Tab-separated table of C-alpha atoms and ligand atoms in Angstrom:
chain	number	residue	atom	x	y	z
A	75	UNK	CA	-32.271	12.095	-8.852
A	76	UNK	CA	-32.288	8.384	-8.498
A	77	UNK	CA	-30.345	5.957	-9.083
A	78	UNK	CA	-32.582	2.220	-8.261
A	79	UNK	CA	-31.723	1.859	-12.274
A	80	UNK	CA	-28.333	2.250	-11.961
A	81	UNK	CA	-27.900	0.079	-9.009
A	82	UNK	CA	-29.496	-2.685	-10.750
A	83	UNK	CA	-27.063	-2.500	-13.347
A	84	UNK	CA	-24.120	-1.965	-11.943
A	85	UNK	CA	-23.741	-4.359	-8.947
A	86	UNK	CA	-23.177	-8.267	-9.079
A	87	UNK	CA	-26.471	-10.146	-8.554
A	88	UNK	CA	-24.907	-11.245	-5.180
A	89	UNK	CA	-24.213	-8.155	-4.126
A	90	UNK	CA	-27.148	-6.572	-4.816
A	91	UNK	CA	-29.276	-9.313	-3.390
A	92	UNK	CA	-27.502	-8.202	-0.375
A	93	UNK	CA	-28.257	-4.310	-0.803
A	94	UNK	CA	-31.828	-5.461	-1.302
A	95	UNK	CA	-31.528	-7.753	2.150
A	96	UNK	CA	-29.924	-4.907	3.663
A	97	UNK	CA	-32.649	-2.683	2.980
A	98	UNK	CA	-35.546	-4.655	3.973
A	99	UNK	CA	-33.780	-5.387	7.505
A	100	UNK	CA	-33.132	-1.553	8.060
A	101	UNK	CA	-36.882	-0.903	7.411
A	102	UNK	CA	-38.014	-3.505	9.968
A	103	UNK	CA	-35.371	-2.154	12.795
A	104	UNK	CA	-36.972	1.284	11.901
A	105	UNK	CA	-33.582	2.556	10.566
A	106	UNK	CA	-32.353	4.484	7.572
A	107	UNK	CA	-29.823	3.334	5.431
A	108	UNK	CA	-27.211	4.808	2.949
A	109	UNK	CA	-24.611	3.775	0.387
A	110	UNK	CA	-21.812	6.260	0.998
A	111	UNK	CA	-18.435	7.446	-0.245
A	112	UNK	CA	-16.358	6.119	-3.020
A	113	UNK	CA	-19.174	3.599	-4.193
A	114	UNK	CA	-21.576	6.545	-5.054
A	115	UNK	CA	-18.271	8.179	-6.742
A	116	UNK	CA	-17.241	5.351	-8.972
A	117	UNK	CA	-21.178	4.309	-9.401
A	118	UNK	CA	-21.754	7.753	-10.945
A	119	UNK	CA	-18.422	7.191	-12.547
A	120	UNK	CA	-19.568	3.912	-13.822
A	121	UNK	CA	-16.244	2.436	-12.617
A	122	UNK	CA	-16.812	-0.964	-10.804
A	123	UNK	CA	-16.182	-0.737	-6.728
A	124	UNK	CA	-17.737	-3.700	-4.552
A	125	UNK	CA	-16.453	-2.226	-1.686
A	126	UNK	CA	-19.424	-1.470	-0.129
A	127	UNK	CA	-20.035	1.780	2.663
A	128	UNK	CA	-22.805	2.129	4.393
A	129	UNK	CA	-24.160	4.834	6.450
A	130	UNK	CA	-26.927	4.472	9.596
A	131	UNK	CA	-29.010	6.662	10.982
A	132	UNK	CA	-29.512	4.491	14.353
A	133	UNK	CA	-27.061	1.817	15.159
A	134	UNK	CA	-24.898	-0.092	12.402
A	135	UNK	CA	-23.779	-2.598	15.196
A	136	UNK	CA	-27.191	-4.118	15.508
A	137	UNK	CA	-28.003	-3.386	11.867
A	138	UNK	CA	-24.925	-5.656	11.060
A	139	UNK	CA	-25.521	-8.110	13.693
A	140	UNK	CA	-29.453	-8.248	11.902
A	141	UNK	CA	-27.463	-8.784	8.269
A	142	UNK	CA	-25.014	-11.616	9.143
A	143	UNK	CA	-27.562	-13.794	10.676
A	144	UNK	CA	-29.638	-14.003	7.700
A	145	UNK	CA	-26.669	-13.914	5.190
A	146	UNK	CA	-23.284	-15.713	5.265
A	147	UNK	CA	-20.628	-13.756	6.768
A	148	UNK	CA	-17.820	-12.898	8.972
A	149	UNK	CA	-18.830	-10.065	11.503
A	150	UNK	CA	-16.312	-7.877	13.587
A	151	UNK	CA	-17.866	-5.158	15.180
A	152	UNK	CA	-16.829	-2.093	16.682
A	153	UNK	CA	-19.299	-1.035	19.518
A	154	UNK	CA	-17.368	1.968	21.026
A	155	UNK	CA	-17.368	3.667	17.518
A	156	UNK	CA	-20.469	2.451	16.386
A	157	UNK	CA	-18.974	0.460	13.469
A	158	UNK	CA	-18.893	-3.403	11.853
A	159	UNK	CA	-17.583	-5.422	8.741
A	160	UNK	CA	-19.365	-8.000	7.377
A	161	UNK	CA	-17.013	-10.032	5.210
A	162	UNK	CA	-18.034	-12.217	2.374
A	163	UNK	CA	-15.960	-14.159	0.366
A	164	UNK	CA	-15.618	-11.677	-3.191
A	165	UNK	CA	-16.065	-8.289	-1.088
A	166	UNK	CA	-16.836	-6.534	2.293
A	167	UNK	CA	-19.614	-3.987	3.982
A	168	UNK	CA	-18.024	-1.686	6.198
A	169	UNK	CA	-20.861	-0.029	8.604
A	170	UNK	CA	-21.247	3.386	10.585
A	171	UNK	CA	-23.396	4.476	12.471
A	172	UNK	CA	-24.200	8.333	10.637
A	173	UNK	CA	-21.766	10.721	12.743
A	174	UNK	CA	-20.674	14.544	13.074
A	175	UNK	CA	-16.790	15.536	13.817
A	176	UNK	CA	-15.325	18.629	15.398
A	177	UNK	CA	-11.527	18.803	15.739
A	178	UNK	CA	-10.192	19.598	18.938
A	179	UNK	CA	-7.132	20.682	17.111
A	180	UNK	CA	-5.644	20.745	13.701
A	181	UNK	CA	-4.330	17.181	13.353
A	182	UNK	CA	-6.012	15.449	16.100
A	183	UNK	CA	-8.456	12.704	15.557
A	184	UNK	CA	-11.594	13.934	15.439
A	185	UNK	CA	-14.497	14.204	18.544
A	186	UNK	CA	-17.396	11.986	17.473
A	187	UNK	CA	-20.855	12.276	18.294
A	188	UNK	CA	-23.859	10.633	16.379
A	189	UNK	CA	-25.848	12.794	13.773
A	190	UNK	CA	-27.893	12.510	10.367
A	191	UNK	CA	-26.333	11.349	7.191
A	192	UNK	CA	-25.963	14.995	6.151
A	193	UNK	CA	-23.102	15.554	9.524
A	194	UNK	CA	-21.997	12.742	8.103
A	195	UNK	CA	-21.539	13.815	5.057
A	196	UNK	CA	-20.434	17.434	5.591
A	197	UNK	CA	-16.816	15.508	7.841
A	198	UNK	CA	-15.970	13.931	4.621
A	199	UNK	CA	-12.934	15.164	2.561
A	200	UNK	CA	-14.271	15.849	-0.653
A	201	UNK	CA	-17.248	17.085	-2.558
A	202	UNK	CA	-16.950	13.683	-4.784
A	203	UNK	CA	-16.834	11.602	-2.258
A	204	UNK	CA	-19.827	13.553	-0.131
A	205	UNK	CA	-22.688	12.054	-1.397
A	206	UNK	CA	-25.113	9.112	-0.525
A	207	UNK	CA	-27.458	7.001	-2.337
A	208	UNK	CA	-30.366	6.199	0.399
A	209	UNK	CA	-31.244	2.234	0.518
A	210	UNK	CA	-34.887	2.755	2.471
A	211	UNK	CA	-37.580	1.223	0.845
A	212	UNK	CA	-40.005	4.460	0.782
A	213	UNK	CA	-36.539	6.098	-1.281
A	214	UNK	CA	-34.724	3.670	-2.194
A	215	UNK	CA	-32.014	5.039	-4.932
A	216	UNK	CA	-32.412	8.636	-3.902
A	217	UNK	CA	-29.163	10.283	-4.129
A	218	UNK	CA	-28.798	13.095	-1.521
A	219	UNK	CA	-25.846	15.492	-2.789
A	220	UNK	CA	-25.700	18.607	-0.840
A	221	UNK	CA	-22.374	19.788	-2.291
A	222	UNK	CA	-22.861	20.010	-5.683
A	223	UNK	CA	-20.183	16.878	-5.834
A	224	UNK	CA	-22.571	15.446	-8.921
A	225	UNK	CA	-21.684	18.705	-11.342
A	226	UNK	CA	-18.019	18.439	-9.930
A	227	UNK	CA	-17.449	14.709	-11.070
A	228	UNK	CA	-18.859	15.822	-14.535
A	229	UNK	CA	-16.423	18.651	-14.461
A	230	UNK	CA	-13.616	16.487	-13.113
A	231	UNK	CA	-13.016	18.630	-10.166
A	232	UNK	CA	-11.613	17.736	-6.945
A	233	UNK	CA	-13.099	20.480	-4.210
A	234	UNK	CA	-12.710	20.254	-0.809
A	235	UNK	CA	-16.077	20.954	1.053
A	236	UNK	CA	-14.633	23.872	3.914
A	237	UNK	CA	-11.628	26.206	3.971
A	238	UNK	CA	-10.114	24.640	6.796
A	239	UNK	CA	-10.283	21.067	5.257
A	240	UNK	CA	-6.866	20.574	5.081
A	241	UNK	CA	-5.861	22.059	8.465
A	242	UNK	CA	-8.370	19.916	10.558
A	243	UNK	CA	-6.817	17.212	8.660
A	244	UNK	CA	-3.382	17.496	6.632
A	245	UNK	CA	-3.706	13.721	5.466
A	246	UNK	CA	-6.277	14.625	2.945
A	247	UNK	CA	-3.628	16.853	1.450
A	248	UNK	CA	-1.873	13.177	0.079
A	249	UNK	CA	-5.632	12.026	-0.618
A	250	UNK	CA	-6.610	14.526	-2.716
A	251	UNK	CA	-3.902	14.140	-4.693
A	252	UNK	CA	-4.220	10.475	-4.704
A	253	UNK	CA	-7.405	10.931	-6.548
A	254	UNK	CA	-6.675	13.640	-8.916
A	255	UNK	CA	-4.255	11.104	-10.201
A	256	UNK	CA	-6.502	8.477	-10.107
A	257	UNK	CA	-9.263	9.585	-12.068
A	258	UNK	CA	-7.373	11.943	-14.328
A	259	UNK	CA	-8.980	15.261	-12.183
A	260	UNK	CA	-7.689	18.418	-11.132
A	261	UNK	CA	-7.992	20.599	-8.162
A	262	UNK	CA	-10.718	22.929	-7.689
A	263	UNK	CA	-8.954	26.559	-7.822
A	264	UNK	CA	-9.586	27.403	-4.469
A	265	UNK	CA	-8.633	23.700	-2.578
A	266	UNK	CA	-5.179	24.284	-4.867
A	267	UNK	CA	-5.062	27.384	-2.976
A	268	UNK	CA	-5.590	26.160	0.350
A	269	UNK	CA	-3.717	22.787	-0.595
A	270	UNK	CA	-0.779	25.069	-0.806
A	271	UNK	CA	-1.444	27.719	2.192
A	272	UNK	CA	-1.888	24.358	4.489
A	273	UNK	CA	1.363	22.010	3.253
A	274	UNK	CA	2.996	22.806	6.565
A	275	UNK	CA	0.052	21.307	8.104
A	276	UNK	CA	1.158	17.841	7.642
A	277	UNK	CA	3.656	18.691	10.551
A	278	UNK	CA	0.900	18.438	12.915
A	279	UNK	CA	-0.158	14.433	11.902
A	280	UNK	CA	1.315	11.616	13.437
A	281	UNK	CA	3.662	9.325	11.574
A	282	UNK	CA	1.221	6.385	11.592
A	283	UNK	CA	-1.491	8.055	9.020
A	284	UNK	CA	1.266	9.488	7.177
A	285	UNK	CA	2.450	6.421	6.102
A	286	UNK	CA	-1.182	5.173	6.083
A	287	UNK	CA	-1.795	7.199	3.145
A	288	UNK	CA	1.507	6.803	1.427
A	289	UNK	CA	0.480	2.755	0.868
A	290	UNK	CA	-2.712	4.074	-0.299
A	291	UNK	CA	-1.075	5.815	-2.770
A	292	UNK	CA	1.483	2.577	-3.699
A	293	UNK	CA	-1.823	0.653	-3.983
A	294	UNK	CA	-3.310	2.616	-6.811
A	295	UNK	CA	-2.058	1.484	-10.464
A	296	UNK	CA	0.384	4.009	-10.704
A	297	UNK	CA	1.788	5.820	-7.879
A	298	UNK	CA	4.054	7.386	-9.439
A	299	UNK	CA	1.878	10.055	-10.756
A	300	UNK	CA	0.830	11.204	-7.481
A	301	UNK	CA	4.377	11.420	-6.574
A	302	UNK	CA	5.211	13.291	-9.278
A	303	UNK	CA	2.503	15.557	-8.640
A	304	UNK	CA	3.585	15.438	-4.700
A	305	UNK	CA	7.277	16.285	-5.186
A	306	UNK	CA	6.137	19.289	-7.333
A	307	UNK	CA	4.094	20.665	-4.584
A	308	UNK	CA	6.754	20.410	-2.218
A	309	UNK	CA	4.338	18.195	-0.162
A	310	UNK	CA	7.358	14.901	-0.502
A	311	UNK	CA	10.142	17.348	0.813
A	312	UNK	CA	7.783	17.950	3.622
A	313	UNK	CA	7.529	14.877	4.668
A	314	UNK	CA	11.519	14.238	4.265
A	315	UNK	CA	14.315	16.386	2.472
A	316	UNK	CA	15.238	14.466	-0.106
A	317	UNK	CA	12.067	12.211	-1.320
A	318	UNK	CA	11.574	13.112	-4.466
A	319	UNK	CA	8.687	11.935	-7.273
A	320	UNK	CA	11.026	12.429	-10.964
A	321	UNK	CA	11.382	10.245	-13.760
A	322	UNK	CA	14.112	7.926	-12.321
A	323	UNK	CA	11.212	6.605	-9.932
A	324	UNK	CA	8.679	6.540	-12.662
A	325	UNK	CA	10.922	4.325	-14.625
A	326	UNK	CA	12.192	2.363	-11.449
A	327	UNK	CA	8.535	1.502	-10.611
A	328	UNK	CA	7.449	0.588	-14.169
A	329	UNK	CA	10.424	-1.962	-13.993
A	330	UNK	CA	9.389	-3.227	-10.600
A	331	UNK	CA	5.571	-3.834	-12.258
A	332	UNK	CA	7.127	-5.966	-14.917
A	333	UNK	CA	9.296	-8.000	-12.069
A	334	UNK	CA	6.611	-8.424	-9.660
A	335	UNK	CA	2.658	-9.286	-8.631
A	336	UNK	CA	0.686	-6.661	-8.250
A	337	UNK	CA	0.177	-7.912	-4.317
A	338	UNK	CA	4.322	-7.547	-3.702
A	339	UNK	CA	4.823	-4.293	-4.889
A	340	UNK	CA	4.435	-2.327	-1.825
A	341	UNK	CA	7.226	-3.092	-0.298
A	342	UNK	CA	9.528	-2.869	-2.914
A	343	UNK	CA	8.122	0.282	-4.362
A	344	UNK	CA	9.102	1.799	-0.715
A	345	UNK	CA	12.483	0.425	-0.917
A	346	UNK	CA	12.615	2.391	-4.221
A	347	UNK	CA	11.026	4.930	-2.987
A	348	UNK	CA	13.331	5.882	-0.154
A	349	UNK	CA	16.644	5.206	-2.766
A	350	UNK	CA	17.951	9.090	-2.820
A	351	UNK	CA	17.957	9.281	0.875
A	352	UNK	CA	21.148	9.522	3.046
A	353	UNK	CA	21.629	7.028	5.533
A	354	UNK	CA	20.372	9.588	8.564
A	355	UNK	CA	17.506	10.397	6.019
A	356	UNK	CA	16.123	7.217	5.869
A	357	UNK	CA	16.870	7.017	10.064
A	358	UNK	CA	14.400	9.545	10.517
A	359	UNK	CA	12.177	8.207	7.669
A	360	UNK	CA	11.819	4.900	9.322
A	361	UNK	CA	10.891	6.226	12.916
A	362	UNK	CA	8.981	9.218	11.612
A	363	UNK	CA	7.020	6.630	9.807
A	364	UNK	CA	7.052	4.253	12.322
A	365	UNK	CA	7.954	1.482	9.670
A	366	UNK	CA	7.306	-2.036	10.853
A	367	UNK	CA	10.376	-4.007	12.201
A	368	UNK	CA	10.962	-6.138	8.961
A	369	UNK	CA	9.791	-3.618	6.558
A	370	UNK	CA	12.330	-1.129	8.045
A	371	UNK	CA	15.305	-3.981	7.937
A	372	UNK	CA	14.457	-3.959	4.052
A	373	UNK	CA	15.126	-0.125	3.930
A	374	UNK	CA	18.070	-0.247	6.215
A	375	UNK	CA	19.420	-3.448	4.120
A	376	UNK	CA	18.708	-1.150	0.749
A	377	UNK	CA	20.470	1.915	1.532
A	378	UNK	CA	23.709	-0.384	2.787
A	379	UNK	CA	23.957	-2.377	-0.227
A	380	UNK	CA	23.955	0.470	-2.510
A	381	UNK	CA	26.986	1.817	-0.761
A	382	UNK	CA	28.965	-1.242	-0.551
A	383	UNK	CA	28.711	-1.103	-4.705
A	384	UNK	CA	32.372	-0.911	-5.092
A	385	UNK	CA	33.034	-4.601	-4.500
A	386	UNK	CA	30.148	-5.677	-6.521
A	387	UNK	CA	31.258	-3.413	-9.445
A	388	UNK	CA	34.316	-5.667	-10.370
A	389	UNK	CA	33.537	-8.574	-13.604
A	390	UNK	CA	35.791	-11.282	-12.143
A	391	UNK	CA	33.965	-11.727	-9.659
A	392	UNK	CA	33.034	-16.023	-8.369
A	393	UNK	CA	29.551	-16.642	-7.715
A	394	UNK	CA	31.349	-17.585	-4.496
A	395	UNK	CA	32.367	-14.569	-4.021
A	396	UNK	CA	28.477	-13.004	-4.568
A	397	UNK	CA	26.854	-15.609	-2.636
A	398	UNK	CA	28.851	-14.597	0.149
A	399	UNK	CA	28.876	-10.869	0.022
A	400	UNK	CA	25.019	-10.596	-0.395
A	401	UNK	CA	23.336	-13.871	1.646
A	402	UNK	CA	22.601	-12.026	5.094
A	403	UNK	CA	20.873	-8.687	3.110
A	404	UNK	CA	17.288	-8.726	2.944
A	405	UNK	CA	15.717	-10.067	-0.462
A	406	UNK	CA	14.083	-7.207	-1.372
A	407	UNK	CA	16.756	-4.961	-0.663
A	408	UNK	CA	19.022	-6.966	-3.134
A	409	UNK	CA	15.806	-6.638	-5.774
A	410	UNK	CA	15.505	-2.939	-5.056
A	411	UNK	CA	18.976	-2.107	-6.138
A	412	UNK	CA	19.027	-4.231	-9.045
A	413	UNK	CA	16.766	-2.499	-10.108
A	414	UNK	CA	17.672	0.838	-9.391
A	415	UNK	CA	21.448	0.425	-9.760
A	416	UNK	CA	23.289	2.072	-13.379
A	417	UNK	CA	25.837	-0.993	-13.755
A	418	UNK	CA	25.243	-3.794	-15.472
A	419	UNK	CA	27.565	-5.693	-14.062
A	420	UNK	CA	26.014	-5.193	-10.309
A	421	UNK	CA	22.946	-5.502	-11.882
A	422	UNK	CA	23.957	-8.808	-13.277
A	423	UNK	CA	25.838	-10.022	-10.473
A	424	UNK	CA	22.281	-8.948	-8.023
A	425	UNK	CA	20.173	-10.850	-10.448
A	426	UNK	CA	22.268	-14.276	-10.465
A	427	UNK	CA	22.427	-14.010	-6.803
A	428	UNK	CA	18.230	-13.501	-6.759
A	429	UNK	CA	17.753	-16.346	-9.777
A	430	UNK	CA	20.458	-18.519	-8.791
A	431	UNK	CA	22.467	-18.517	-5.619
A	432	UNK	CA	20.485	-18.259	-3.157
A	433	UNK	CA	18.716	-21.233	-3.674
A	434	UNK	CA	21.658	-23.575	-4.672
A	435	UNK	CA	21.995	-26.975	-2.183
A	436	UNK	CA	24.500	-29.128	-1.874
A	437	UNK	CA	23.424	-33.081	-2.634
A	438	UNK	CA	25.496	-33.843	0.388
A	439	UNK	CA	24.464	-32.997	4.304
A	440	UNK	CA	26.923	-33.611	7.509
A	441	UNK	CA	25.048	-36.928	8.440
A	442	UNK	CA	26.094	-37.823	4.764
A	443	UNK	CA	29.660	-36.679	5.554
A	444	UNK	CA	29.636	-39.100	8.960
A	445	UNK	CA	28.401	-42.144	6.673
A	446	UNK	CA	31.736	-41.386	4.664
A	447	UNK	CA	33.870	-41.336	7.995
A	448	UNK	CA	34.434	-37.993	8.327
A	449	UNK	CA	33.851	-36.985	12.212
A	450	UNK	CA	32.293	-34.840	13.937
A	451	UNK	CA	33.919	-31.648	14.798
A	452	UNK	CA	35.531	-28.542	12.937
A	453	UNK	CA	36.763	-30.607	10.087
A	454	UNK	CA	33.505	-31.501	9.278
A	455	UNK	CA	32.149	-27.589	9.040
A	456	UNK	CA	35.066	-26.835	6.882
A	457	UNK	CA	34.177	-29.917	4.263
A	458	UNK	CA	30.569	-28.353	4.537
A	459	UNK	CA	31.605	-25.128	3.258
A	460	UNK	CA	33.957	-25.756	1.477
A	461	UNK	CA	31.383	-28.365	-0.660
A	462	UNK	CA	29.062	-25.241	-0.713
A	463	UNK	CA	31.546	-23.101	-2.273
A	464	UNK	CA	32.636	-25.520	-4.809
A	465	UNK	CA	28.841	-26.367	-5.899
A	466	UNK	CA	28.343	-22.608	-6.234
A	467	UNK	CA	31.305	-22.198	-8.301
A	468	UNK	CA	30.326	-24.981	-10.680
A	469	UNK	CA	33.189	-27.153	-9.584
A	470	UNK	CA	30.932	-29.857	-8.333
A	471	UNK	CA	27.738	-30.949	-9.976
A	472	UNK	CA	26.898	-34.432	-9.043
A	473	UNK	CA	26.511	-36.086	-5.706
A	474	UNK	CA	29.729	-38.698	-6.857
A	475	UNK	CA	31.879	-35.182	-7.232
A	476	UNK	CA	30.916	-33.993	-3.986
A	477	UNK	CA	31.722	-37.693	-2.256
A	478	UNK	CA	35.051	-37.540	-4.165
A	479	UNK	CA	35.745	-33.624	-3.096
A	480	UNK	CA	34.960	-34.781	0.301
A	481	UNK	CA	37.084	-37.521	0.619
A	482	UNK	CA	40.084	-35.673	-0.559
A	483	UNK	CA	39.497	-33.159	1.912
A	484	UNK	CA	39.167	-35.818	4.813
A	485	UNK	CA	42.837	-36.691	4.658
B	781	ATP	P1	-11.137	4.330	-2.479
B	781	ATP	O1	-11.251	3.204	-1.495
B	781	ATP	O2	-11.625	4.057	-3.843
B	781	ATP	O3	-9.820	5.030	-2.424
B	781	ATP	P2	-12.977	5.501	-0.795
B	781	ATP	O4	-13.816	6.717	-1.025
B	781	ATP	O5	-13.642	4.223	-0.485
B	781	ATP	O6	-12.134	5.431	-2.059
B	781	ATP	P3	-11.553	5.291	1.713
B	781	ATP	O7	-10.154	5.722	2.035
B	781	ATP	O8	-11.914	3.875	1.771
B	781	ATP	O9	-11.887	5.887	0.292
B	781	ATP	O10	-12.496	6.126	2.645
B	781	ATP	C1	-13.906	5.939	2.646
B	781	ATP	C2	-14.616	7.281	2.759
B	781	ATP	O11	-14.300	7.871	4.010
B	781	ATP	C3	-14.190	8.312	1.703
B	781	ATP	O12	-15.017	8.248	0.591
B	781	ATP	C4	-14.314	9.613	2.427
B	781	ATP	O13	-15.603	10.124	2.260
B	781	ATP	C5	-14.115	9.256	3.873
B	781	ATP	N1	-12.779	9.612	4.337
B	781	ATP	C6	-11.685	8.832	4.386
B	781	ATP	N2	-10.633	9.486	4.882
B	781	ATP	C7	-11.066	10.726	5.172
B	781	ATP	C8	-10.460	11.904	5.731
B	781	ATP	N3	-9.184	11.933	6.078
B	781	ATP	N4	-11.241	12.985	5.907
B	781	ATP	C9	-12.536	12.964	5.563
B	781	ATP	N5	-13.161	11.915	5.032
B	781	ATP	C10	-12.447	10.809	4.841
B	782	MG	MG1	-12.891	2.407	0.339
């Protein structure tokens, strides 16, 4: 089959003027050249993805190094693994030189050694995502699909490409059912099998691409499909006791959509995410995880708020009061459990302290407070405050009622 048609039609002019560049440069270093993975997928799909992979059979370091002096972008390249980025400004070209994989061990990162496009195709994790689309001029558009992948995207089918798939790597456990979601598929009968059979596999991979994988799945539009799907699997407990993928964090996430850019979710989804933990839970969460630093504050900061509810759970209390109890907890902590929290009046008090509070200033500074004679010292801190408290309490508005409030607190 080919696809030069399809190409044509489905890339931006600028990126296929690039393809096209690409192509002719491979031919003159004598190498072969391939449009892998998820492009092919979503090509075939006829879902847009400028995301560009690309497979070599020779060296993708010097093919890249070729590209981005006759083209206009930023190169990083990886010599040791045979791999470089070109980035332009709308979308990037990730490079490979074409590789096979053996696992030492289920869970390790793979041995690599350099190969045709079909090793490289036959390490991949699914069928759908196992094909290429050759870019050298003598085939250019060829599709090579030696897995049948092309009949399982028109039967919707997710299929791993080996029985062992999911023990040489667990993490494709979480991907396959990030796509399933995704694209509205379902498991080939015999990966759901082995999906299943290998579950406790995802003992055996290191924090680092667990969590990898989990903000791949908080990228897609809604993760809270493959979480649902997850938790029913028993693939969430796995990964901690009491993570769970139900209709409370459908609903939470939905609300944090409407609250947020697309582009500061992820953090606040997690703080969501990890709500129903106990406090040790989300301990071992974060360092099983290996959460960054101020990520893991957030988390830390979300559980603790939600059980010091009791004091924000009374009506009378002064934005004072609020300002007070809530200004060292990270912002996103306070977000996450107005969002999650049952009360209205927590919720209310969390929102006025996230609208309002936080960013109310007092017209009045201490060098302000020296120009009225007030000296420096302890005296002067206390005025401060108690200025602040007054402004957030609506006892104070203009700069002539905080002069006069100061004064009278001077004597
Ligand atoms: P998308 O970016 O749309 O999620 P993609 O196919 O580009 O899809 P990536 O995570 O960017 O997905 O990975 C690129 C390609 O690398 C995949 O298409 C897949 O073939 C391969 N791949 C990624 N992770 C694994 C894995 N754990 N095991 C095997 N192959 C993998
Ligand atoms: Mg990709």
């Amino acid at each position: 089959m080919n696809l030069a048609r399809q190409i044509k039609q489905y890339l931006p002019q600028e990126l296929l003027g690039l393809v096209q560049n690409i192509s002719a440069q491979a031919d003159k270093l004598g190498q072969r050249v391939y449009l892998v993975g998820g492009v092919v997928r979503d090509l075939l799909l006829g879902y847009p993805n400028f995301d560009l992979d690309l497979v070599i059979e020779g060296d993708a370091v010097k093919l890249a190094m070729a590209i981005a002096e006759t083209s206009q972008a930023k190169l990083v390249t990886h010599s040791r693994f045979g791999t470089a980025t070109l980035s332009y400004d709308n979308f990037t070209l990730d490079m490979a030189t074409a590789r096979g994989e053996t696992y030492a061990k289920p869970g390790a990162l793979p041995t690599v050694t350099p190969g045709t496009i079909s090793n490289d195709l036959s390490r991949r994790d699914f069928s759908i995502n196992a094909m290429s689309i050759s870019l050298a001029s003598n085939n250019y558009g060829e599709l090579l699909d030696p897995y049948q992948s092309k009949s399982d995207l028109e039967h919707r089918l997710i299929r791993i490409l080996h029985s062992e798939s999911f023990r040489d790597d667990a993490t494709r456990i979480l991907r396959a059912i990030r796509y399933e979601q995704r694209l509205g598929f379902k498991l080939e009968t015999q990966t759901a099998k082995l999906l299943k059979r290998d579950i406790p596999m995802l003992d055996t991979i290191s924090g680092d691409r667990i969590r990898h994988e989990l903000e791949l799945i908080l990228r897609e539009k809604y993760p809270e499909f493959a979480f649902k799907r997850l938790d029913e699997l028993g693939v969430l407990q796995r990964i901690n006791p009491s993570l769970k993928g139900d209709g409370w964090i459908a609903e939470k996430f939905e609300k944090a959509r409407q609250l947020n850019k697309p582009s500061q979710l992820l953090p606040l989804y997690l703080c969501l995410f990890i709500y129903p933990l106990s406090e040790s839970e989300n301990e071992q969460f974060i360092h099983h995880l290996n959460i960054p630093t101020k990520l893991s504050r957030a988390l830390r900061d979300t559980r603790y708020l939600k059980s010091q509810f009791s004091f924000l759970d009374k009506s009378s209390l002064k934005p004072s009061e609020i300002y007070y109890f809530l200004y060292e907890y990270d912002p996103l902590a306070i977000q996450a459990n107005a969002i999650a929290t049952k009360s209205p009046t927590i919720h209310s008090h969390l929102q006025l302290f996230l609208a309002k509070l936080r960013y109310v200033k007092t017209f009045l500074n201490g060098e302000d407070l020296k120009g009225l004679g007030i000296s420096v010292g302890p005296k002067l801190g206390e005025i401060l405050r108690a200025l602040y408290r007054a402004k957030l309490d609506g006892e104070v508005n203009t700069k002539a009622d905080e002069e006069k409030l100061a004064l009278s607190l001077k004597l």
